[in-house]
Amino acid sequence: MQEDFLHYLWKYKIRKAQNLKTTSGETVALLHVGQHNTDSGPDFFNAQIKIGEQLWAGNVEVHIKSSDWYVHGHEQDKAYDNVILHVVWEHDTEIFRKNNSEIPTLQLKDTVDTGLLNTFSKLYSKGNKWIYCEDDLSKTDGFVLNNWLERLYIERLEQKYQTIYKLLLNSKNDWEAVLFKMLAKNFGLKVNGEAFFSLAQSVDYAVVRKLQSNQFGLEALFFGQCGWLDSELEDVHYLKLQKEYAFLKQKFQLSNTSVVQPQFFRLRPPNFPTIRLSQLASLYSNEKQLFSKLMELNSLEDYYKVFDCETSLYWETHYSFGKSSKPSKKRLTKTFVDLLLINTIIPIKFAHCKANGKEIDNVVQLAQQIHAERNSLLSAFANLGIKCQNALQSQALIQLKRNYCERQKCLDCSIGANILQLV
């Protein structure tokens, strides 16, 4: 038995039970089960319960056994003085408040339908399953599933908002600086995300702003901060970048001691950090007020136009310094831009709307326009009958797996609750 299941019973099922009585034989009538408290203190606040002929208003505490009250030391905690009912699976001892007054106890184990218990046991019997509910996942009501996915997506954006808000505070409310840091991180993808982020953190955004009309200067800044311009290399372009960075380093008192050097290992050449940083420099040299422009756009095609950028001329024939390659234009692909929109632009747009009290409808609609991501997690869901139609749903399923399935929070999940509601 799990306490979360008892919370679920109290919130959704117990009111349907007939002839509820306390362990001392008094009738129990539930008028309001109270507000679920997920922080410290009693489990439910402001419940209204009629016990016998007396109407009570106060808090409810839930435990597996009555004796857990003493195990948790509630008898010494003033926060529990206003508990009007102790709800337990098994009653094994009488419970008293700090002033020695007895707290009525409601035992649940004799009131729960056997079918519901069997469904709960099955739901939490994972075995070799990828997720607990995989046998019943495809049977979930479509309306319930779609609403839950949208809620999960907003929940995911809310979590990302916390990161953005901290960056905003550290950047003195400069949204352009926050955008640059997050774009830099996501230009690095999984392998070089933290390295690119450390690069962006190492430079005051005012320096980037001053160099925005100078793509060559931005590349020298980025490459120099990564520690790539410290070698002796017989390459004309490399030597020019080296000279430019030496000038910038002295002018702006730059330091790269905190920068994590990006990696090339196991990356396809189009994802080499040299290529991605050149594309980032190109983006910023093309757009002087990038943040303002991105916040105004709503059409996916308009975003593609903004991110239609390529490397500088040198990188059309190189992937790394001093080594020539077959000539090719190295533009940002739509697939890569989709990842930037999903992981950077939409979260920042959501945060900006929230900070300014604006509606988020356009943010949600933009996510629905973008193709769903492709990864092993989403493929696993597809094999269970849940296929993504767009980025909103793919992000929602990532949130579902990481924040609910892996944490065994089935009873906080609409899918798990829907499975139990069928009983």
CSV table of C-alpha atoms in Angstrom, one decimal:
chain,number,residue,atom,x,y,z
A,1,MET,CA,0.0,0.0,0.0
A,2,GLN,CA,1.2,3.5,-0.8
A,3,GLU,CA,0.2,6.8,0.9
A,4,ASP,CA,-0.3,8.4,-2.5
A,5,PHE,CA,-3.1,5.8,-3.2
A,6,LEU,CA,-4.8,6.8,0.0
A,7,HIS,CA,-4.7,10.5,-1.1
A,8,TYR,CA,-6.3,9.4,-4.3
A,9,LEU,CA,-9.0,7.5,-2.5
A,10,TRP,CA,-9.7,10.4,-0.2
A,11,LYS,CA,-9.9,12.9,-3.1
A,12,TYR,CA,-11.9,10.9,-5.6
A,13,LYS,CA,-13.4,7.6,-4.3
A,14,ILE,CA,-14.2,7.6,-0.6
A,15,ARG,CA,-17.1,10.0,-0.9
A,16,LYS,CA,-19.0,7.4,-2.9
A,17,ALA,CA,-18.6,4.8,-0.1
A,18,GLN,CA,-21.7,4.0,1.9
A,19,ASN,CA,-22.1,4.0,5.7
A,20,LEU,CA,-18.7,5.4,6.6
A,21,LYS,CA,-17.9,5.2,10.3
A,22,THR,CA,-15.0,6.1,12.5
A,23,THR,CA,-13.2,3.3,14.4
A,24,SER,CA,-15.3,4.3,17.4
A,25,GLY,CA,-18.6,3.8,15.5
A,26,GLU,CA,-19.6,7.4,14.7
A,27,THR,CA,-21.0,8.1,11.2
A,28,VAL,CA,-18.9,10.1,8.8
A,29,ALA,CA,-20.4,12.4,6.1
A,30,LEU,CA,-18.0,14.2,3.8
A,31,LEU,CA,-19.1,17.7,2.8
A,32,HIS,CA,-15.7,18.8,1.4
A,33,VAL,CA,-12.5,16.7,1.4
A,34,GLY,CA,-10.3,19.8,1.6
A,35,GLN,CA,-7.5,21.2,-0.4
A,36,HIS,CA,-4.6,18.8,-1.1
A,37,ASN,CA,-1.4,20.0,0.5
A,38,THR,CA,1.9,18.9,-1.2
A,39,ASP,CA,4.1,20.8,1.2
A,40,SER,CA,4.8,20.3,4.9
A,41,GLY,CA,1.9,20.0,7.3
A,42,PRO,CA,-1.4,18.1,7.2
A,43,ASP,CA,-2.3,16.4,3.9
A,44,PHE,CA,-5.6,18.2,3.3
A,45,PHE,CA,-6.5,21.7,4.4
A,46,ASN,CA,-10.0,23.2,5.2
A,47,ALA,CA,-12.0,20.0,5.0
A,48,GLN,CA,-15.7,20.0,6.1
A,49,ILE,CA,-16.8,16.7,7.7
A,50,LYS,CA,-19.9,15.8,9.8
A,51,ILE,CA,-18.9,13.2,12.5
A,52,GLY,CA,-21.9,11.9,14.4
A,53,GLU,CA,-24.0,15.0,14.9
A,54,GLN,CA,-21.1,17.4,15.0
A,55,LEU,CA,-20.0,19.5,11.9
A,56,TRP,CA,-16.2,19.9,11.8
A,57,ALA,CA,-14.1,22.2,9.7
A,58,GLY,CA,-10.3,21.7,9.7
A,59,ASN,CA,-7.5,19.6,8.4
A,60,VAL,CA,-7.2,15.9,7.5
A,61,GLU,CA,-4.0,13.8,7.8
A,62,VAL,CA,-3.5,10.5,5.9
A,63,HIS,CA,-1.3,7.6,6.9
A,64,ILE,CA,-1.0,3.9,6.1
A,65,LYS,CA,-1.2,3.0,9.8
A,66,SER,CA,-2.5,5.0,12.7
A,67,SER,CA,0.8,4.6,14.5
A,68,ASP,CA,2.5,6.6,11.7
A,69,TRP,CA,1.2,9.6,13.5
A,70,TYR,CA,3.7,9.0,16.3
A,71,VAL,CA,6.4,7.7,14.0
A,72,HIS,CA,6.3,11.2,12.3
A,73,GLY,CA,6.2,13.1,15.5
A,74,HIS,CA,2.9,14.8,14.8
A,75,GLU,CA,1.8,14.8,18.4
A,76,GLN,CA,4.5,17.4,19.1
A,77,ASP,CA,3.8,19.6,16.1
A,78,LYS,CA,1.4,22.5,16.5
A,79,ALA,CA,0.7,22.3,12.7
A,80,TYR,CA,-1.4,19.2,13.4
A,81,ASP,CA,-3.5,20.6,16.3
A,82,ASN,CA,-6.3,21.4,13.9
A,83,VAL,CA,-6.6,17.9,12.4
A,84,ILE,CA,-10.2,16.8,12.6
A,85,LEU,CA,-9.9,13.4,11.1
A,86,HIS,CA,-7.1,10.8,10.8
A,87,VAL,CA,-7.6,8.7,7.6
A,88,VAL,CA,-5.7,5.5,7.6
A,89,TRP,CA,-5.5,2.2,5.7
A,90,GLU,CA,-5.1,0.2,8.9
A,91,HIS,CA,-6.0,1.3,12.4
A,92,ASP,CA,-3.5,0.0,15.0
A,93,THR,CA,-3.6,2.5,17.8
A,94,GLU,CA,-5.6,5.5,19.1
A,95,ILE,CA,-4.3,8.9,18.2
A,96,PHE,CA,-4.2,12.0,20.5
A,97,ARG,CA,-3.4,15.6,19.9
A,98,LYS,CA,-0.8,17.5,21.9
A,99,ASN,CA,-3.5,18.5,24.4
A,100,ASN,CA,-4.4,14.8,24.8
A,101,SER,CA,-7.8,15.1,23.0
A,102,GLU,CA,-8.5,12.0,20.8
A,103,ILE,CA,-8.6,12.4,17.0
A,104,PRO,CA,-11.4,10.5,15.2
A,105,THR,CA,-10.0,7.8,12.8
A,106,LEU,CA,-11.4,6.5,9.6
A,107,GLN,CA,-10.1,3.2,8.4
A,108,LEU,CA,-10.2,2.6,4.6
A,109,LYS,CA,-9.2,-1.0,4.0
A,110,ASP,CA,-12.8,-2.3,4.5
A,111,THR,CA,-14.4,0.4,2.3
A,112,VAL,CA,-12.4,0.0,-0.9
A,113,ASP,CA,-13.7,-2.0,-3.8
A,114,THR,CA,-11.7,-5.2,-4.6
A,115,GLY,CA,-11.6,-4.4,-8.3
A,116,LEU,CA,-10.1,-1.0,-7.6
A,117,LEU,CA,-7.4,-2.6,-5.4
A,118,ASN,CA,-6.6,-5.1,-8.1
A,119,THR,CA,-6.3,-2.4,-10.7
A,120,PHE,CA,-4.0,-0.4,-8.5
A,121,SER,CA,-1.8,-3.4,-7.8
A,122,LYS,CA,-1.6,-4.1,-11.5
A,123,LEU,CA,-0.8,-0.5,-12.4
A,124,TYR,CA,2.1,-0.5,-10.0
A,125,SER,CA,3.4,-4.0,-11.0
A,126,LYS,CA,6.0,-2.9,-13.5
A,127,GLY,CA,8.0,-6.1,-14.0
A,128,ASN,CA,9.8,-5.7,-17.3
A,129,LYS,CA,7.6,-3.0,-18.5
A,130,TRP,CA,9.0,0.3,-19.8
A,131,ILE,CA,6.3,2.2,-18.0
A,132,TYR,CA,3.7,1.0,-15.4
A,133,CYS,CA,0.6,1.6,-17.5
A,134,GLU,CA,1.8,0.4,-20.9
A,135,ASP,CA,-0.8,-2.4,-21.0
A,136,ASP,CA,-3.7,0.2,-20.7
A,137,LEU,CA,-2.1,3.3,-22.2
A,138,SER,CA,-3.6,2.9,-25.7
A,139,LYS,CA,-7.1,2.6,-24.1
A,140,THR,CA,-6.9,6.0,-22.5
A,141,ASP,CA,-9.8,8.3,-23.6
A,142,GLY,CA,-8.6,10.6,-26.4
A,143,PHE,CA,-10.1,13.7,-24.9
A,144,VAL,CA,-8.4,13.0,-21.5
A,145,LEU,CA,-5.1,12.3,-23.2
A,146,ASN,CA,-5.0,15.4,-25.4
A,147,ASN,CA,-6.0,17.7,-22.5
A,148,TRP,CA,-3.3,16.0,-20.3
A,149,LEU,CA,-0.6,16.5,-22.9
A,150,GLU,CA,-1.4,20.2,-23.2
A,151,ARG,CA,-1.2,20.6,-19.5
A,152,LEU,CA,2.1,18.7,-19.4
A,153,TYR,CA,3.5,21.0,-22.1
A,154,ILE,CA,2.5,24.1,-20.1
A,155,GLU,CA,4.0,22.5,-17.0
A,156,ARG,CA,7.3,21.9,-18.9
A,157,LEU,CA,7.3,25.5,-20.0
A,158,GLU,CA,6.7,26.6,-16.4
A,159,GLN,CA,9.8,24.7,-15.4
A,160,LYS,CA,11.9,26.2,-18.1
A,161,TYR,CA,10.6,29.6,-17.1
A,162,GLN,CA,12.3,29.2,-13.7
A,163,THR,CA,15.7,28.8,-15.5
A,164,ILE,CA,15.0,31.8,-17.8
A,165,TYR,CA,13.9,34.0,-14.8
A,166,LYS,CA,17.2,33.3,-13.0
A,167,LEU,CA,19.1,34.2,-16.2
A,168,LEU,CA,17.1,37.3,-16.5
A,169,LEU,CA,18.0,38.4,-12.9
A,170,ASN,CA,21.6,37.7,-13.5
A,171,SER,CA,21.5,39.6,-16.8
A,172,LYS,CA,19.9,42.7,-15.1
A,173,ASN,CA,16.6,42.2,-17.0
A,174,ASP,CA,18.3,42.2,-20.4
A,175,TRP,CA,16.1,39.9,-22.5
A,176,GLU,CA,18.6,40.1,-25.4
A,177,ALA,CA,21.4,38.7,-23.2
A,178,VAL,CA,19.1,35.9,-22.0
A,179,LEU,CA,18.3,35.0,-25.6
A,180,PHE,CA,21.9,34.9,-26.6
A,181,LYS,CA,22.9,32.6,-23.7
A,182,MET,CA,20.1,30.2,-24.4
A,183,LEU,CA,20.6,30.2,-28.2
A,184,ALA,CA,24.3,29.6,-27.6
A,185,LYS,CA,23.5,26.6,-25.4
A,186,ASN,CA,21.1,25.1,-27.9
A,187,PHE,CA,23.4,25.7,-30.9
A,188,GLY,CA,25.7,23.3,-29.0
A,189,LEU,CA,23.0,20.6,-28.8
A,190,LYS,CA,23.6,17.9,-26.2
A,191,VAL,CA,27.3,17.4,-26.7
A,192,ASN,CA,28.4,21.0,-26.6
A,193,GLY,CA,25.4,22.7,-25.0
A,194,GLU,CA,27.2,23.3,-21.6
A,195,ALA,CA,30.4,24.4,-23.4
A,196,PHE,CA,28.6,26.9,-25.5
A,197,PHE,CA,26.7,28.1,-22.5
A,198,SER,CA,29.9,28.7,-20.6
A,199,LEU,CA,31.2,30.6,-23.6
A,200,ALA,CA,28.1,32.9,-23.6
A,201,GLN,CA,28.4,33.3,-19.8
A,202,SER,CA,32.1,34.4,-20.1
A,203,VAL,CA,31.3,37.4,-22.3
A,204,ASP,CA,29.3,40.5,-21.3
A,205,TYR,CA,26.5,40.7,-23.8
A,206,ALA,CA,27.4,44.4,-24.3
A,207,VAL,CA,30.5,43.1,-26.2
A,208,VAL,CA,28.4,40.9,-28.5
A,209,ARG,CA,26.1,43.9,-29.1
A,210,LYS,CA,29.1,46.1,-30.1
A,211,LEU,CA,30.3,43.5,-32.6
A,212,GLN,CA,26.9,42.7,-34.2
A,213,SER,CA,27.7,44.4,-37.5
A,214,ASN,CA,31.0,42.4,-37.7
A,215,GLN,CA,30.6,38.7,-38.3
A,216,PHE,CA,34.4,38.2,-38.5
A,217,GLY,CA,34.8,39.9,-35.1
A,218,LEU,CA,32.0,37.7,-33.6
A,219,GLU,CA,33.8,34.6,-34.9
A,220,ALA,CA,37.1,35.8,-33.5
A,221,LEU,CA,35.4,36.4,-30.1
A,222,PHE,CA,33.7,33.0,-30.0
A,223,PHE,CA,36.7,31.0,-31.2
A,224,GLY,CA,39.1,32.9,-29.0
A,225,GLN,CA,37.0,32.3,-25.9
A,226,CYS,CA,36.9,28.6,-26.7
A,227,GLY,CA,40.7,28.6,-26.6
A,228,TRP,CA,41.1,27.7,-30.3
A,229,LEU,CA,43.3,30.6,-31.3
A,230,ASP,CA,46.3,29.9,-29.1
A,231,SER,CA,48.1,27.6,-31.5
A,232,GLU,CA,50.8,28.3,-34.1
A,233,LEU,CA,49.1,27.4,-37.4
A,234,GLU,CA,50.1,28.4,-40.9
A,235,ASP,CA,46.7,29.4,-42.1
A,236,VAL,CA,46.0,33.0,-43.3
A,237,HIS,CA,42.4,33.1,-42.0
A,238,TYR,CA,43.4,31.6,-38.7
A,239,LEU,CA,46.2,34.2,-38.2
A,240,LYS,CA,43.7,37.0,-38.9
A,241,LEU,CA,41.3,35.6,-36.4
A,242,GLN,CA,44.1,35.3,-33.9
A,243,LYS,CA,45.1,38.9,-34.4
A,244,GLU,CA,41.5,40.1,-34.1
A,245,TYR,CA,40.9,38.2,-30.9
A,246,ALA,CA,44.1,39.5,-29.3
A,247,PHE,CA,42.8,43.0,-30.0
A,248,LEU,CA,39.3,42.2,-28.6
A,249,LYS,CA,40.8,40.5,-25.5
A,250,GLN,CA,42.8,43.5,-24.6
A,251,LYS,CA,40.0,46.0,-25.5
A,252,PHE,CA,37.3,44.3,-23.5
A,253,GLN,CA,39.5,42.6,-20.8
A,254,LEU,CA,38.3,39.2,-21.8
A,255,SER,CA,38.9,36.0,-19.8
A,256,ASN,CA,38.2,32.5,-21.0
A,257,THR,CA,39.3,30.6,-17.9
A,258,SER,CA,35.8,29.5,-17.1
A,259,VAL,CA,35.0,28.3,-20.6
A,260,VAL,CA,34.6,24.6,-21.2
A,261,GLN,CA,36.3,23.7,-24.4
A,262,PRO,CA,33.8,22.3,-27.0
A,263,GLN,CA,34.2,18.7,-28.2
A,264,PHE,CA,34.5,17.3,-31.8
A,265,PHE,CA,34.5,13.7,-30.7
A,266,ARG,CA,31.6,11.5,-32.2
A,267,LEU,CA,30.0,14.5,-33.9
A,268,ARG,CA,29.1,14.5,-37.6
A,269,PRO,CA,31.0,17.3,-39.4
A,270,PRO,CA,27.9,19.5,-39.9
A,271,ASN,CA,27.6,19.6,-36.1
A,272,PHE,CA,31.2,20.5,-35.4
A,273,PRO,CA,31.4,23.4,-32.9
A,274,THR,CA,33.4,25.5,-35.4
A,275,ILE,CA,30.4,25.3,-37.9
A,276,ARG,CA,27.8,26.0,-35.3
A,277,LEU,CA,29.6,29.0,-33.8
A,278,SER,CA,30.1,30.4,-37.3
A,279,GLN,CA,26.4,30.0,-37.9
A,280,LEU,CA,25.6,31.7,-34.6
A,281,ALA,CA,27.9,34.6,-35.5
A,282,SER,CA,26.1,34.8,-38.8
A,283,LEU,CA,22.7,35.0,-37.2
A,284,TYR,CA,23.8,37.8,-34.9
A,285,SER,CA,25.4,39.8,-37.6
A,286,ASN,CA,22.3,39.5,-39.7
A,287,GLU,CA,19.8,40.6,-37.0
A,288,LYS,CA,20.6,43.6,-34.8
A,289,GLN,CA,17.4,43.4,-32.7
A,290,LEU,CA,16.9,39.7,-32.7
A,291,PHE,CA,14.9,39.4,-29.5
A,292,SER,CA,12.4,42.0,-30.4
A,293,LYS,CA,11.9,40.5,-33.9
A,294,LEU,CA,11.5,37.0,-32.6
A,295,MET,CA,8.9,38.1,-30.0
A,296,GLU,CA,6.8,39.7,-32.7
A,297,LEU,CA,6.6,36.7,-35.0
A,298,ASN,CA,3.9,34.1,-34.9
A,299,SER,CA,4.3,32.2,-38.3
A,300,LEU,CA,6.6,29.3,-38.5
A,301,GLU,CA,7.7,30.3,-41.9
A,302,ASP,CA,8.7,33.7,-40.6
A,303,TYR,CA,10.9,32.1,-38.0
A,304,TYR,CA,12.5,30.0,-40.7
A,305,LYS,CA,13.4,33.1,-42.6
A,306,VAL,CA,15.1,34.7,-39.6
A,307,PHE,CA,17.2,31.6,-39.0
A,308,ASP,CA,18.1,31.2,-42.7
A,309,CYS,CA,21.8,31.8,-42.1
A,310,GLU,CA,25.0,30.1,-43.1
A,311,THR,CA,28.7,30.0,-42.1
A,312,SER,CA,31.2,32.5,-43.2
A,313,LEU,CA,33.1,31.9,-46.5
A,314,TYR,CA,36.1,30.1,-44.9
A,315,TRP,CA,33.9,27.4,-43.4
A,316,GLU,CA,32.4,26.5,-46.8
A,317,THR,CA,35.7,24.7,-47.5
A,318,HIS,CA,36.6,23.8,-43.9
A,319,TYR,CA,35.2,21.9,-40.9
A,320,SER,CA,38.3,22.6,-38.7
A,321,PHE,CA,41.2,25.1,-38.9
A,322,GLY,CA,43.8,24.3,-41.6
A,323,LYS,CA,42.1,21.3,-43.1
A,324,SER,CA,40.4,21.9,-46.4
A,325,SER,CA,37.2,20.0,-47.4
A,326,LYS,CA,34.9,19.7,-50.3
A,327,PRO,CA,33.1,23.1,-50.9
A,328,SER,CA,29.5,23.2,-49.5
A,329,LYS,CA,27.1,25.8,-48.2
A,330,LYS,CA,26.5,25.1,-44.5
A,331,ARG,CA,23.1,26.5,-43.7
A,332,LEU,CA,20.9,25.9,-40.7
A,333,THR,CA,18.5,23.1,-41.6
A,334,LYS,CA,14.8,23.4,-40.8
A,335,THR,CA,15.2,20.4,-38.4
A,336,PHE,CA,17.9,22.3,-36.5
A,337,VAL,CA,15.8,25.5,-36.4
A,338,ASP,CA,12.8,23.4,-35.1
A,339,LEU,CA,15.0,22.4,-32.1
A,340,LEU,CA,16.0,26.0,-31.5
A,341,LEU,CA,12.3,27.0,-31.6
A,342,ILE,CA,11.3,24.1,-29.2
A,343,ASN,CA,14.2,24.6,-26.7
A,344,THR,CA,14.9,28.3,-26.9
A,345,ILE,CA,12.4,30.6,-28.7
A,346,ILE,CA,9.2,29.2,-27.4
A,347,PRO,CA,10.3,29.0,-23.7
A,348,ILE,CA,11.6,32.6,-23.9
A,349,LYS,CA,8.4,33.7,-25.6
A,350,PHE,CA,6.4,32.0,-22.9
A,351,ALA,CA,8.5,33.6,-20.2
A,352,HIS,CA,8.2,37.0,-21.8
A,353,CYS,CA,4.4,36.7,-22.1
A,354,LYS,CA,4.2,35.6,-18.5
A,355,ALA,CA,6.4,38.4,-17.2
A,356,ASN,CA,4.3,41.0,-19.1
A,357,GLY,CA,0.8,39.5,-18.3
A,358,LYS,CA,0.1,38.5,-21.9
A,359,GLU,CA,-1.8,35.5,-23.3
A,360,ILE,CA,0.2,32.4,-24.3
A,361,ASP,CA,-2.2,31.2,-27.0
A,362,ASN,CA,0.3,32.1,-29.8
A,363,VAL,CA,3.0,30.2,-28.0
A,364,VAL,CA,1.0,27.0,-27.8
A,365,GLN,CA,-0.1,27.4,-31.4
A,366,LEU,CA,3.5,27.8,-32.6
A,367,ALA,CA,4.4,24.5,-30.8
A,368,GLN,CA,1.5,22.8,-32.6
A,369,GLN,CA,2.9,24.0,-36.0
A,370,ILE,CA,6.3,22.3,-35.5
A,371,HIS,CA,7.0,18.7,-36.4
A,372,ALA,CA,7.4,16.3,-33.4
A,373,GLU,CA,11.0,15.5,-32.4
A,374,ARG,CA,12.4,12.1,-33.0
A,375,ASN,CA,14.2,10.1,-30.3
A,376,SER,CA,14.1,6.7,-28.6
A,377,LEU,CA,11.7,7.9,-25.9
A,378,LEU,CA,9.1,9.0,-28.4
A,379,SER,CA,9.6,5.9,-30.5
A,380,ALA,CA,8.8,3.8,-27.3
A,381,PHE,CA,5.6,5.7,-26.8
A,382,ALA,CA,4.7,5.2,-30.5
A,383,ASN,CA,5.1,1.5,-30.0
A,384,LEU,CA,2.6,1.7,-27.2
A,385,GLY,CA,0.1,3.5,-29.4
A,386,ILE,CA,0.8,7.1,-28.5
A,387,LYS,CA,2.1,8.8,-31.6
A,388,CYS,CA,3.1,12.5,-31.6
A,389,GLN,CA,1.5,14.9,-34.1
A,390,ASN,CA,3.6,17.9,-33.2
A,391,ALA,CA,6.2,19.4,-30.9
A,392,LEU,CA,3.7,20.2,-28.2
A,393,GLN,CA,2.9,16.6,-27.9
A,394,SER,CA,6.5,15.3,-28.1
A,395,GLN,CA,7.6,17.8,-25.4
A,396,ALA,CA,4.6,16.7,-23.3
A,397,LEU,CA,5.5,13.0,-23.6
A,398,ILE,CA,9.1,13.8,-22.5
A,399,GLN,CA,7.7,15.6,-19.5
A,400,LEU,CA,5.4,12.7,-18.8
A,401,LYS,CA,8.1,10.1,-18.9
A,402,ARG,CA,10.7,12.0,-16.8
A,403,ASN,CA,8.4,13.7,-14.3
A,404,TYR,CA,5.7,11.1,-13.8
A,405,CYS,CA,6.5,7.6,-15.2
A,406,GLU,CA,10.1,7.5,-13.9
A,407,ARG,CA,9.1,9.0,-10.5
A,408,GLN,CA,6.1,6.6,-10.1
A,409,LYS,CA,3.7,9.5,-9.9
A,410,CYS,CA,0.9,7.5,-11.6
A,411,LEU,CA,-1.8,8.8,-9.3
A,412,ASP,CA,-0.8,12.4,-10.2
A,413,CYS,CA,-1.1,11.6,-13.8
A,414,SER,CA,-4.4,11.9,-15.7
A,415,ILE,CA,-3.7,8.7,-17.6
A,416,GLY,CA,-3.2,6.7,-14.3
A,417,ALA,CA,-6.3,8.4,-12.8
A,418,ASN,CA,-8.3,7.6,-15.9
A,419,ILE,CA,-7.3,3.9,-15.6
A,420,LEU,CA,-8.4,3.8,-12.0
A,421,GLN,CA,-11.6,5.8,-12.7
A,422,LEU,CA,-12.8,3.0,-15.0
A,423,VAL,CA,-13.1,0.7,-12.0
